[in-house]
mmCIF file of N, CA and C in Angstrom:
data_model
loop_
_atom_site.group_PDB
_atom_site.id
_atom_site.type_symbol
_atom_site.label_atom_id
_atom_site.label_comp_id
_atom_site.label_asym_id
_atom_site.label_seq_id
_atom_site.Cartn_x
_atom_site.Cartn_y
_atom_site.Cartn_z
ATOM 1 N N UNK I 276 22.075 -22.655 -15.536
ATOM 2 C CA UNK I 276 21.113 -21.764 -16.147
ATOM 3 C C UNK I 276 19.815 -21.684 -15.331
ATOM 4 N N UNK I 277 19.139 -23.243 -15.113
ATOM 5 C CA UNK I 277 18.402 -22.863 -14.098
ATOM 6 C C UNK I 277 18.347 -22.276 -12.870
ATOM 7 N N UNK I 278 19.606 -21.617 -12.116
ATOM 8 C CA UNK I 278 19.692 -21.639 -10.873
ATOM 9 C C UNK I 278 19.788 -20.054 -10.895
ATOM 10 N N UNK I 279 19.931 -19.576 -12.297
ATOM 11 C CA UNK I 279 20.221 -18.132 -12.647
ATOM 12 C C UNK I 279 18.904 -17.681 -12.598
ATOM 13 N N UNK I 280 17.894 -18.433 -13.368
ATOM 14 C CA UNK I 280 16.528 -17.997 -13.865
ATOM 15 C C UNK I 280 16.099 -17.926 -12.452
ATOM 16 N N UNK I 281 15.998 -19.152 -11.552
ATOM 17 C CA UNK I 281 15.267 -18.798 -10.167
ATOM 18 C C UNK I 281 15.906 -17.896 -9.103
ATOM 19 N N UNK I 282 17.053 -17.702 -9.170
ATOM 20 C CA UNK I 282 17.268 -16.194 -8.579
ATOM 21 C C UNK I 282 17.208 -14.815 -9.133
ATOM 22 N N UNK I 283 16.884 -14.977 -10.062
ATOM 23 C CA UNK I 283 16.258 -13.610 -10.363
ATOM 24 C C UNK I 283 15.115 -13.417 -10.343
ATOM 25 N N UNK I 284 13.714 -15.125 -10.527
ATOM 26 C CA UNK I 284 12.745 -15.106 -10.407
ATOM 27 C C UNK I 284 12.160 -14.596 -8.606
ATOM 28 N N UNK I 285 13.245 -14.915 -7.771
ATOM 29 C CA UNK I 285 13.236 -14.634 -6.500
ATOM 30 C C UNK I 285 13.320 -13.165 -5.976
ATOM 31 N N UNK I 286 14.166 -12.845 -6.488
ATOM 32 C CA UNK I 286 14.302 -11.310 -6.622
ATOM 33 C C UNK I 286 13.388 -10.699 -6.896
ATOM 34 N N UNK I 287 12.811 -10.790 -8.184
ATOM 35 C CA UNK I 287 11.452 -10.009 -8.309
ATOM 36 C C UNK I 287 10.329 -10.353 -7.616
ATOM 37 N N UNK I 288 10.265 -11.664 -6.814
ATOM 38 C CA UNK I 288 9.352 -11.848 -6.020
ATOM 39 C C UNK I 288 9.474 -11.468 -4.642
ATOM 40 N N UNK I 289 10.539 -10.978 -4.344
ATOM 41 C CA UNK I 289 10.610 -10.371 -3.144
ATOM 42 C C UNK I 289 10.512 -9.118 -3.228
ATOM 43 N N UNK I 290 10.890 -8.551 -4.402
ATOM 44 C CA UNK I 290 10.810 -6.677 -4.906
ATOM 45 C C UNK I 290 9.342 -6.625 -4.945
ATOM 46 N N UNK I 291 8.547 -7.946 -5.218
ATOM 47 C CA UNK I 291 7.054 -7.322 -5.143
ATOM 48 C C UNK I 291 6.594 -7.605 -3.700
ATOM 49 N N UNK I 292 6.465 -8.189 -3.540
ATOM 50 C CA UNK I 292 5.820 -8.443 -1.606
ATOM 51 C C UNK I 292 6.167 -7.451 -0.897
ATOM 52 N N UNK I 293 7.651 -6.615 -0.951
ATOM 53 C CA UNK I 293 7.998 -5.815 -0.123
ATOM 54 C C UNK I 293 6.921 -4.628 -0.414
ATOM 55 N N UNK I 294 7.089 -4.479 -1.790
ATOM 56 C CA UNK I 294 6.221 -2.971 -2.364
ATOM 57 C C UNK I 294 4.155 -3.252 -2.043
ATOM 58 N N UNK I 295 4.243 -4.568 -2.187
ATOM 59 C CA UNK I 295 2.443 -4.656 -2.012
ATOM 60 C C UNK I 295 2.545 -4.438 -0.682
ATOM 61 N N UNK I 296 2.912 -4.928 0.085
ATOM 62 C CA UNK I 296 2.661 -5.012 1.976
ATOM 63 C C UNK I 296 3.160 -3.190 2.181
ATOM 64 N N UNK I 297 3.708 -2.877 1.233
ATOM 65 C CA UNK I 297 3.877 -0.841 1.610
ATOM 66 C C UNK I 297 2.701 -0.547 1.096
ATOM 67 N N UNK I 298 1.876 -0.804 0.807
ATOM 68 C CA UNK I 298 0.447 0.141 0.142
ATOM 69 C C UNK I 298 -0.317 0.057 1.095
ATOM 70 N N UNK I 299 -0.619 -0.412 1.916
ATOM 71 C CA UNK I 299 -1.396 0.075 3.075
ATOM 72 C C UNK I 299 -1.413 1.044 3.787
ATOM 73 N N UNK I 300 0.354 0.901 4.511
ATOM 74 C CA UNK I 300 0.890 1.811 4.893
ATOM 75 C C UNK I 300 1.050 3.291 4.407
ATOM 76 N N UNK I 301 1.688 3.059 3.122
ATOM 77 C CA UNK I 301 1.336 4.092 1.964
ATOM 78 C C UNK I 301 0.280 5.119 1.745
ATOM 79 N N UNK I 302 -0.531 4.422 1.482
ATOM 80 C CA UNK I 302 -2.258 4.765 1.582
ATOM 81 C C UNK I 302 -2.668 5.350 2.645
ATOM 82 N N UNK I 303 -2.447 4.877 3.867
ATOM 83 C CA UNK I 303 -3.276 5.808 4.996
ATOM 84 C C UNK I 303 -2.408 7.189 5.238
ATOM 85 N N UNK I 304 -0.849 6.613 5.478
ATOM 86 C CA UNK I 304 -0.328 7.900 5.192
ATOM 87 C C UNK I 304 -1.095 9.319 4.071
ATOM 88 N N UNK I 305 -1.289 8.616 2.806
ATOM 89 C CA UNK I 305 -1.111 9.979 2.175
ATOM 90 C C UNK I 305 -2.564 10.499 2.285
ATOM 91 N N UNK I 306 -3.395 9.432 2.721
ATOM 92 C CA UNK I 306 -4.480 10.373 3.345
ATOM 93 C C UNK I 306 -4.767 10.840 4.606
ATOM 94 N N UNK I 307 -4.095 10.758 5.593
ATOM 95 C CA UNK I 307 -3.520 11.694 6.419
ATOM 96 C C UNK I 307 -2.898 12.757 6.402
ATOM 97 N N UNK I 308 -2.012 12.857 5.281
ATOM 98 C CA UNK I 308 -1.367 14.011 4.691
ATOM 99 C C UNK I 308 -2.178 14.942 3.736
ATOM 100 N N UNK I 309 -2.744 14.275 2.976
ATOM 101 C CA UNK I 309 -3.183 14.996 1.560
ATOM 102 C C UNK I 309 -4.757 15.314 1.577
ATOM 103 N N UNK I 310 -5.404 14.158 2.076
ATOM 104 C CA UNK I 310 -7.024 14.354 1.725
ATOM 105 C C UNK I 310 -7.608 14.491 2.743
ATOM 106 N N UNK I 311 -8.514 15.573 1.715
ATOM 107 C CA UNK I 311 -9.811 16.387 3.131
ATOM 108 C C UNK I 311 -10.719 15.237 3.257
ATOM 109 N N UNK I 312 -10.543 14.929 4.388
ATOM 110 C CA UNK I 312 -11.536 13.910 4.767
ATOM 111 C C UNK I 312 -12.624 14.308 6.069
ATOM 112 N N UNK I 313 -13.198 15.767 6.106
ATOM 113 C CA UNK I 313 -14.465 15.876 6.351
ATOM 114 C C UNK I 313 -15.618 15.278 5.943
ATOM 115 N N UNK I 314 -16.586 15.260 6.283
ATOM 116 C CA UNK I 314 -17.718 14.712 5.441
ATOM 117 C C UNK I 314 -18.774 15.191 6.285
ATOM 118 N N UNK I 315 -19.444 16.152 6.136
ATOM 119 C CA UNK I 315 -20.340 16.745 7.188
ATOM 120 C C UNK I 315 -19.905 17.632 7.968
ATOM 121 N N UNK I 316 -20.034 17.609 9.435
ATOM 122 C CA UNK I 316 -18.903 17.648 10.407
ATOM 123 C C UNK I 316 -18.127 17.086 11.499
ATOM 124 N N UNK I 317 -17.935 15.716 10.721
ATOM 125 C CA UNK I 317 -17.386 14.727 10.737
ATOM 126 C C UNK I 317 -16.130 14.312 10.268
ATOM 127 N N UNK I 318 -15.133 13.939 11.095
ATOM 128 C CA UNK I 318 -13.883 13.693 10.048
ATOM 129 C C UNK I 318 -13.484 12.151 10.033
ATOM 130 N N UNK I 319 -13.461 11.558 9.149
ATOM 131 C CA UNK I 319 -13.318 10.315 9.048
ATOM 132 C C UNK I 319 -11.948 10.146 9.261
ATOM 133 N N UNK I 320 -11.164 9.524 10.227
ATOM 134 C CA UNK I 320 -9.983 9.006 10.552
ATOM 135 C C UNK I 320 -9.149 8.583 9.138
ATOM 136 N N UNK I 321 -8.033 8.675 8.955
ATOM 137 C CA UNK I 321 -6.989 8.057 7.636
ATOM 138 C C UNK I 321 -7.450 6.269 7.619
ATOM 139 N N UNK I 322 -7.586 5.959 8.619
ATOM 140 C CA UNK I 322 -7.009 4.455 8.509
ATOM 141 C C UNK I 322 -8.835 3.953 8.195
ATOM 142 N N UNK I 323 -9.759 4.426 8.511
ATOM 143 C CA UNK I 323 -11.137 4.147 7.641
ATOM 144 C C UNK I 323 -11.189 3.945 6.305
ATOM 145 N N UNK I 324 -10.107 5.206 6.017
ATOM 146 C CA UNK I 324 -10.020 4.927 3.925
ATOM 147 C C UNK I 324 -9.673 3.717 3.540
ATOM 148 N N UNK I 325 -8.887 2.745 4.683
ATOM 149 C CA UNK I 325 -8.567 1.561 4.035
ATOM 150 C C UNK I 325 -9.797 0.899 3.934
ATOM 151 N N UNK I 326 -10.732 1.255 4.033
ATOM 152 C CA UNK I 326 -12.485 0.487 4.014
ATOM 153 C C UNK I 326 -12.514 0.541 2.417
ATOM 154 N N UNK I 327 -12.149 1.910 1.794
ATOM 155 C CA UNK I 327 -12.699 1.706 0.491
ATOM 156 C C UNK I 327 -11.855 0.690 -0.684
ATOM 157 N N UNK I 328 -12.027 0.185 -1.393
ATOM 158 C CA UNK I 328 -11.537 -0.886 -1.857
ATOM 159 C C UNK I 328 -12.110 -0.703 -3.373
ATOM 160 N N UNK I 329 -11.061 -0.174 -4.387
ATOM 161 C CA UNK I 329 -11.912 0.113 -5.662
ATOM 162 C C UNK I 329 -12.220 -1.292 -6.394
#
C-alpha cells in the first residue's frame, strides 16, 4: 500500500516540475506572440517581461 501511495505521490511530483519549469518558457513565448510591448518608442524585448513578477 505504501509503495502505491509513493508512486503516485511521484507522479504528481514530476507532472508538476515538468509544468512549473514550462512557465517561463511559456510566458516569454506568449509575449512574443500576443503582447504589444511598445512603450514609447521603445520595444521592450519578450524575455524582459520575465522581470515582472506579480
Amino acid at each position: 500500500d505504501r509503495m502505491i501511495v509513493f508512486i503516485i505521490l511521484m507522479f504528481f511530483n514530476i507532472v508538476f516540475w515538468a509544468c512549473f519549469e514550462q512557465a517561463g518558457t511559456s510566458l516569454t513565448l506568449f509575449a512574443d506572440r500576443n503582447v504589444d510591448r511598445m512603450i514609447g518608442g521603445w520595444e521592450m524585448g519578450a524575455a524582459t517581461t520575465q522581470f515582472f513578477n506579480p
